[in-house]
């Protein structure tokens, strides 16, 4: 089978020194469907084409490609043809993998963790004399349940018991070292307590709970259960800020347990070193969890920190955002830490292919996908740095002028803004806290109200049952056979039972009131006219208002988050109005909470502004809700609550982050520039050595090197384009890697020349734009091994 010739038979030459039929087939450019006496052989070119299609379209199945071949050969599709293709493709990839390992060994790229430590030059290629960074590396991790695999049904044994060895995956044994680090009692419950008739006043001891209780990743470990039909329920992956993959963990028969991020945190601390900034959708909760595990000391000594990503950050409460959102973290730059969302959006294409695959094939296809992903990310890493640099410069140029003009108009200084930001943080730090005295006083007043209600209910029902024309009737005159008598007797007994229960409740509440008065040292029972009673009632009304606002905020934010996931939240006014009308028919819960909020708001003195559905549906995320609050201190009088001041505060943070992005990009651009120079020098020296040794790996290494050099040339063109931006402040010279000898001058000249050969005029380009020779698919690595005698390639 050869897609290029569509021939149905071929002649295989077999020399005397060839021992097996399979070897003879490979030397002639084919791989047999079976190891012994194959009747079907598939050409290497056809298998390479299928591999390339799979790299660019991961959801493309072997069955689809087999049907294409059958159509071209005018043959009806049969399942055994698919089996032949899968078997040959498996052998082909095993050969390619062995060649790749030998190429890596020849280049000296086979040391432990080499890929993680060197694959991303802007992260890893530290140059002598470069300015210091507050965080040496920025990484992000998250879980995804799309890449799940079905478990064998009915206790069936799996035929393919092979284990795929990949440096992307952490072993299950390594991950399970942290399985007992988190107990169920430490994780927040995902279920809210049931409401009771009598209010239960509790002090919230877990300050993180309000922003994590609605997240599956932060739920109780015991609740993270999944269907038993999956063996692996997904992956938990980690990448750097440039999108290069670091490690992957299989989530085995579970949800997103904390042992998965804990194992990766331990690995990054061991391999990547200190000063890491780690993004996670529930980074606030994970930071608290780490403090209770064996990683606490190591993590603290590393000067690393956790934060939330921008994608999920806006759904956390505002106090959490004030500490953990990327916009407020010094040294963050403009990084949004939404890298994993983009990665998973692409890797989800694998889901239909690996759902029923063996464990070996699942790991193989995931490894194959992420190798291509890393290559694509490296190809466009110059574009990323260029776009980031230009974005930062645009923010600085445009918003600085507006910012300075607004400060001058409002008579505000930078010191004022910094002070107001501190005041806001201090306010949010104590937001929602209740003093111990307030809790006791509220409980006491509620008991007094319950006591008053119990006294009224103890006899009122029985007294109301006495008829207006009541007359005394002797027992002897009433007969048990009288129907009216039987009805009245039953009714009276029910009323007596209700009265007895009411009296018992009255006695119970009276005892509780007396006990509270003894504990609180109250010598005279409070009356509604007392100042203490009135102040407590006012506080209770405010507290009820806050709780109604919290619940309303939670429901609306959850709905906005659903729209955000659908890429609909950042839409125009008309579209948002249309969405609001659609939600209005479904969100009965939100409408109910709006009514409860309005009732609580009207009970305040003075009443708080009421809300209607149209206003709530057009809210942003959290700012509007938080600033409606009035706690024991009236924040409306603070300068930082003014809309214009808050906009200036946000703009100030954005300008700071833009300057930080320029600072980091200056360092990363020089690292990339220097890395390309060093790498091309290394390729030249390695190829010369292999040529002198007459090594059979020469052509394989040269093919890899030439493709890499073209990619480096593409990145260098972007680097030089960034150097030419108005406002560029970085170092344009090539530096020397730390702990590395000086590079030869001729290699630097060679690299710069390569970059000049391929100018790029389209600033919006995100993919390589090279000539046909560079973009065309070169022969597979196997072709160089099997047909060395037919090549005549020289330096």
mmCIF file of C-alpha atoms in Angstrom, residues 304-524:
data_model
loop_
_atom_site.group_PDB
_atom_site.id
_atom_site.type_symbol
_atom_site.label_atom_id
_atom_site.label_comp_id
_atom_site.label_asym_id
_atom_site.label_seq_id
_atom_site.Cartn_x
_atom_site.Cartn_y
_atom_site.Cartn_z
ATOM 1 C CA UNK A 304 7.493 30.703 45.914
ATOM 2 C CA UNK A 305 3.852 31.656 45.971
ATOM 3 C CA UNK A 306 0.509 30.517 44.581
ATOM 4 C CA UNK A 307 -2.153 32.629 42.937
ATOM 5 C CA UNK A 308 -5.336 32.225 40.916
ATOM 6 C CA UNK A 309 -5.510 32.646 37.172
ATOM 7 C CA UNK A 310 -7.375 35.529 35.585
ATOM 8 C CA UNK A 311 -9.886 33.228 33.899
ATOM 9 C CA UNK A 312 -11.176 31.860 37.216
ATOM 10 C CA UNK A 313 -9.967 34.688 39.454
ATOM 11 C CA UNK A 314 -12.981 36.923 38.918
ATOM 12 C CA UNK A 315 -15.261 34.283 40.409
ATOM 13 C CA UNK A 316 -13.413 34.341 43.729
ATOM 14 C CA UNK A 317 -14.550 36.747 46.411
ATOM 15 C CA UNK A 318 -13.093 40.222 46.253
ATOM 16 C CA UNK A 319 -10.931 39.754 49.340
ATOM 17 C CA UNK A 320 -9.256 36.788 47.634
ATOM 18 C CA UNK A 321 -8.828 38.730 44.398
ATOM 19 C CA UNK A 322 -7.175 41.551 46.310
ATOM 20 C CA UNK A 323 -4.375 39.139 47.258
ATOM 21 C CA UNK A 324 -4.246 36.438 44.600
ATOM 22 C CA UNK A 325 -5.466 37.864 41.302
ATOM 23 C CA UNK A 326 -2.731 38.372 38.659
ATOM 24 C CA UNK A 327 -3.609 42.059 38.338
ATOM 25 C CA UNK A 328 -2.447 42.844 41.872
ATOM 26 C CA UNK A 329 0.672 40.677 42.209
ATOM 27 C CA UNK A 330 3.973 42.492 41.956
ATOM 28 C CA UNK A 331 6.259 40.998 39.320
ATOM 29 C CA UNK A 332 3.405 39.307 37.449
ATOM 30 C CA UNK A 333 3.490 41.501 34.378
ATOM 31 C CA UNK A 334 0.554 41.052 32.014
ATOM 32 C CA UNK A 335 0.452 37.278 32.383
ATOM 33 C CA UNK A 336 -3.110 35.994 32.839
ATOM 34 C CA UNK A 337 -2.190 32.365 33.702
ATOM 35 C CA UNK A 338 -4.933 31.065 31.398
ATOM 36 C CA UNK A 339 -2.428 28.891 29.565
ATOM 37 C CA UNK A 340 -4.015 25.587 30.554
ATOM 38 C CA UNK A 341 -7.420 26.627 29.238
ATOM 39 C CA UNK A 342 -5.880 27.166 25.804
ATOM 40 C CA UNK A 343 -3.948 23.896 25.996
ATOM 41 C CA UNK A 344 -6.991 21.869 26.979
ATOM 42 C CA UNK A 345 -9.060 23.543 24.288
ATOM 43 C CA UNK A 346 -6.679 21.977 21.763
ATOM 44 C CA UNK A 347 -5.981 18.655 23.511
ATOM 45 C CA UNK A 348 -9.701 17.896 23.738
ATOM 46 C CA UNK A 349 -9.444 16.774 20.115
ATOM 47 C CA UNK A 350 -7.773 13.620 21.415
ATOM 48 C CA UNK A 351 -10.788 12.576 23.487
ATOM 49 C CA UNK A 352 -12.680 10.454 20.919
ATOM 50 C CA UNK A 353 -9.485 8.670 19.854
ATOM 51 C CA UNK A 354 -8.201 7.586 23.273
ATOM 52 C CA UNK A 355 -11.496 6.950 25.068
ATOM 53 C CA UNK A 356 -11.371 3.211 24.287
ATOM 54 C CA UNK A 357 -7.631 2.885 23.683
ATOM 55 C CA UNK A 358 -5.247 0.788 25.721
ATOM 56 C CA UNK A 359 -3.208 2.450 28.456
ATOM 57 C CA UNK A 360 -0.135 2.222 26.211
ATOM 58 C CA UNK A 361 -1.801 3.843 23.208
ATOM 59 C CA UNK A 362 -3.441 6.514 25.351
ATOM 60 C CA UNK A 363 -0.083 7.628 26.716
ATOM 61 C CA UNK A 364 1.471 7.360 23.265
ATOM 62 C CA UNK A 365 -1.108 9.626 21.614
ATOM 63 C CA UNK A 366 -0.985 12.140 24.487
ATOM 64 C CA UNK A 367 2.828 12.174 24.309
ATOM 65 C CA UNK A 368 2.649 12.570 20.522
ATOM 66 C CA UNK A 369 0.222 15.478 20.825
ATOM 67 C CA UNK A 370 2.219 17.407 23.413
ATOM 68 C CA UNK A 371 5.516 16.933 21.576
ATOM 69 C CA UNK A 372 3.950 18.613 18.574
ATOM 70 C CA UNK A 373 2.366 21.209 20.855
ATOM 71 C CA UNK A 374 5.773 22.092 22.312
ATOM 72 C CA UNK A 375 7.302 22.326 18.853
ATOM 73 C CA UNK A 376 4.542 24.673 17.711
ATOM 74 C CA UNK A 377 4.905 26.777 20.856
ATOM 75 C CA UNK A 378 8.655 27.034 20.361
ATOM 76 C CA UNK A 379 8.087 28.016 16.730
ATOM 77 C CA UNK A 380 5.896 30.909 17.821
ATOM 78 C CA UNK A 381 7.697 31.881 21.009
ATOM 79 C CA UNK A 382 9.235 34.885 19.252
ATOM 80 C CA UNK A 383 5.745 35.963 18.182
ATOM 81 C CA UNK A 384 4.503 35.692 21.745
ATOM 82 C CA UNK A 385 7.285 37.853 23.151
ATOM 83 C CA UNK A 386 6.845 40.369 20.344
ATOM 84 C CA UNK A 387 3.087 40.637 20.917
ATOM 85 C CA UNK A 388 3.512 40.867 24.696
ATOM 86 C CA UNK A 389 6.110 43.594 24.322
ATOM 87 C CA UNK A 390 3.983 45.592 21.932
ATOM 88 C CA UNK A 391 0.896 45.188 24.111
ATOM 89 C CA UNK A 392 2.802 46.445 27.152
ATOM 90 C CA UNK A 393 4.164 49.424 25.237
ATOM 91 C CA UNK A 394 0.681 50.281 23.974
ATOM 92 C CA UNK A 395 -0.699 50.231 27.521
ATOM 93 C CA UNK A 396 2.121 52.402 28.811
ATOM 94 C CA UNK A 397 1.857 54.879 25.969
ATOM 95 C CA UNK A 398 -1.935 55.149 25.883
ATOM 96 C CA UNK A 399 -2.996 54.760 29.493
ATOM 97 C CA UNK A 400 -0.180 56.713 31.112
ATOM 98 C CA UNK A 401 -1.349 59.909 29.415
ATOM 99 C CA UNK A 402 -4.948 59.304 30.505
ATOM 100 C CA UNK A 403 -3.791 58.361 34.001
ATOM 101 C CA UNK A 404 -1.688 61.487 34.498
ATOM 102 C CA UNK A 405 -4.448 63.726 33.140
ATOM 103 C CA UNK A 406 -7.025 62.163 35.485
ATOM 104 C CA UNK A 407 -4.707 62.586 38.474
ATOM 105 C CA UNK A 408 -4.181 66.235 37.650
ATOM 106 C CA UNK A 409 -7.918 66.831 37.187
ATOM 107 C CA UNK A 410 -8.880 65.129 40.454
ATOM 108 C CA UNK A 411 -5.912 66.482 42.415
ATOM 109 C CA UNK A 412 -4.666 62.975 43.264
ATOM 110 C CA UNK A 413 -1.073 61.839 43.709
ATOM 111 C CA UNK A 414 0.546 58.433 43.395
ATOM 112 C CA UNK A 415 0.930 58.375 47.171
ATOM 113 C CA UNK A 416 -2.835 58.848 47.548
ATOM 114 C CA UNK A 417 -3.542 55.908 45.279
ATOM 115 C CA UNK A 418 -1.125 53.642 47.137
ATOM 116 C CA UNK A 419 -2.658 54.649 50.458
ATOM 117 C CA UNK A 420 -6.195 54.020 49.214
ATOM 118 C CA UNK A 421 -5.183 50.624 47.910
ATOM 119 C CA UNK A 422 -3.889 49.777 51.373
ATOM 120 C CA UNK A 423 -7.142 50.999 52.942
ATOM 121 C CA UNK A 424 -9.166 48.876 50.544
ATOM 122 C CA UNK A 425 -7.051 45.813 51.349
ATOM 123 C CA UNK A 426 -7.452 46.428 55.078
ATOM 124 C CA UNK A 427 -11.216 46.782 54.643
ATOM 125 C CA UNK A 428 -11.489 43.600 52.582
ATOM 126 C CA UNK A 429 -9.329 41.754 55.102
ATOM 127 C CA UNK A 430 -11.931 42.258 57.824
ATOM 128 C CA UNK A 431 -14.985 42.208 55.560
ATOM 129 C CA UNK A 432 -17.611 39.827 56.896
ATOM 130 C CA UNK A 433 -15.993 39.351 60.294
ATOM 131 C CA UNK A 434 -18.291 39.532 63.302
ATOM 132 C CA UNK A 435 -17.121 40.526 66.758
ATOM 133 C CA UNK A 436 -17.661 37.925 69.452
ATOM 134 C CA UNK A 437 -19.835 40.314 71.479
ATOM 135 C CA UNK A 438 -22.079 40.919 68.474
ATOM 136 C CA UNK A 439 -22.708 37.202 68.065
ATOM 137 C CA UNK A 440 -23.686 36.760 71.725
ATOM 138 C CA UNK A 441 -25.871 39.835 71.730
ATOM 139 C CA UNK A 442 -27.646 38.715 68.585
ATOM 140 C CA UNK A 443 -28.254 35.271 70.038
ATOM 141 C CA UNK A 444 -29.635 36.816 73.236
ATOM 142 C CA UNK A 445 -32.008 39.162 71.362
ATOM 143 C CA UNK A 446 -33.189 36.303 69.139
ATOM 144 C CA UNK A 447 -33.925 34.257 72.253
ATOM 145 C CA UNK A 448 -35.902 37.168 73.714
ATOM 146 C CA UNK A 449 -37.912 37.371 70.503
ATOM 147 C CA UNK A 450 -38.510 33.628 70.576
ATOM 148 C CA UNK A 451 -39.537 33.870 74.253
ATOM 149 C CA UNK A 452 -42.050 36.587 73.454
ATOM 150 C CA UNK A 453 -43.463 34.558 70.571
ATOM 151 C CA UNK A 454 -43.626 31.409 72.728
ATOM 152 C CA UNK A 455 -45.593 33.201 75.433
ATOM 153 C CA UNK A 456 -48.109 34.395 72.880
ATOM 154 C CA UNK A 457 -48.429 30.985 71.281
ATOM 155 C CA UNK A 458 -48.633 29.018 74.528
ATOM 156 C CA UNK A 459 -52.346 29.726 75.081
ATOM 157 C CA UNK A 460 -53.527 31.787 72.137
ATOM 158 C CA UNK A 461 -54.583 28.795 70.013
ATOM 159 C CA UNK A 462 -56.494 27.222 72.879
ATOM 160 C CA UNK A 463 -58.150 30.496 73.841
ATOM 161 C CA UNK A 464 -59.126 31.258 70.258
ATOM 162 C CA UNK A 465 -60.942 27.906 70.128
ATOM 163 C CA UNK A 466 -63.420 28.978 72.836
ATOM 164 C CA UNK A 467 -66.717 29.828 71.068
ATOM 165 C CA UNK A 468 -68.202 33.305 71.480
ATOM 166 C CA UNK A 469 -71.489 31.832 72.813
ATOM 167 C CA UNK A 470 -69.816 29.534 75.283
ATOM 168 C CA UNK A 471 -72.101 27.880 77.867
ATOM 169 C CA UNK A 472 -71.188 25.499 80.606
ATOM 170 C CA UNK A 473 -72.416 21.948 79.930
ATOM 171 C CA UNK A 474 -72.601 19.261 82.563
ATOM 172 C CA UNK A 475 -70.801 16.076 81.736
ATOM 173 C CA UNK A 476 -73.896 14.040 82.522
ATOM 174 C CA UNK A 477 -75.919 15.844 79.833
ATOM 175 C CA UNK A 478 -73.376 15.042 77.058
ATOM 176 C CA UNK A 479 -73.390 11.600 75.581
ATOM 177 C CA UNK A 480 -70.485 9.884 73.868
ATOM 178 C CA UNK A 481 -72.795 8.961 71.014
ATOM 179 C CA UNK A 482 -73.412 12.622 70.164
ATOM 180 C CA UNK A 483 -71.473 13.320 66.896
ATOM 181 C CA UNK A 484 -70.855 16.959 67.865
ATOM 182 C CA UNK A 485 -69.410 15.846 71.162
ATOM 183 C CA UNK A 486 -66.954 13.448 69.470
ATOM 184 C CA UNK A 487 -65.759 16.156 67.088
ATOM 185 C CA UNK A 488 -65.278 18.684 69.873
ATOM 186 C CA UNK A 489 -63.478 16.120 72.018
ATOM 187 C CA UNK A 490 -60.975 15.336 69.259
ATOM 188 C CA UNK A 491 -60.421 18.978 68.536
ATOM 189 C CA UNK A 492 -59.941 19.795 72.220
ATOM 190 C CA UNK A 493 -57.370 17.049 72.683
ATOM 191 C CA UNK A 494 -55.356 18.338 69.702
ATOM 192 C CA UNK A 495 -55.454 21.853 71.115
ATOM 193 C CA UNK A 496 -54.355 20.562 74.512
ATOM 194 C CA UNK A 497 -51.437 18.738 72.907
ATOM 195 C CA UNK A 498 -50.413 21.867 71.030
ATOM 196 C CA UNK A 499 -50.691 23.896 74.202
ATOM 197 C CA UNK A 500 -48.554 21.404 76.125
ATOM 198 C CA UNK A 501 -45.858 21.502 73.426
ATOM 199 C CA UNK A 502 -45.952 25.297 73.376
ATOM 200 C CA UNK A 503 -45.556 25.413 77.158
ATOM 201 C CA UNK A 504 -42.642 23.005 77.011
ATOM 202 C CA UNK A 505 -40.956 25.170 74.362
ATOM 203 C CA UNK A 506 -41.638 28.248 76.505
ATOM 204 C CA UNK A 507 -39.939 26.609 79.477
ATOM 205 C CA UNK A 508 -36.983 25.526 77.335
ATOM 206 C CA UNK A 509 -36.470 28.997 75.860
ATOM 207 C CA UNK A 510 -36.849 30.593 79.308
ATOM 208 C CA UNK A 511 -34.064 28.399 80.622
ATOM 209 C CA UNK A 512 -31.831 29.335 77.663
ATOM 210 C CA UNK A 513 -32.519 33.038 78.231
ATOM 211 C CA UNK A 514 -31.640 32.760 81.911
ATOM 212 C CA UNK A 515 -28.453 30.857 81.067
ATOM 213 C CA UNK A 516 -27.441 33.531 78.539
ATOM 214 C CA UNK A 517 -28.115 36.315 81.042
ATOM 215 C CA UNK A 518 -25.941 34.575 83.635
ATOM 216 C CA UNK A 519 -23.088 34.073 81.141
ATOM 217 C CA UNK A 520 -23.283 37.643 79.802
ATOM 218 C CA UNK A 521 -23.684 39.217 83.240
ATOM 219 C CA UNK A 522 -27.055 40.815 82.453
ATOM 220 C CA UNK A 523 -28.858 41.728 85.680
ATOM 221 C CA UNK A 524 -31.977 43.219 84.065
#
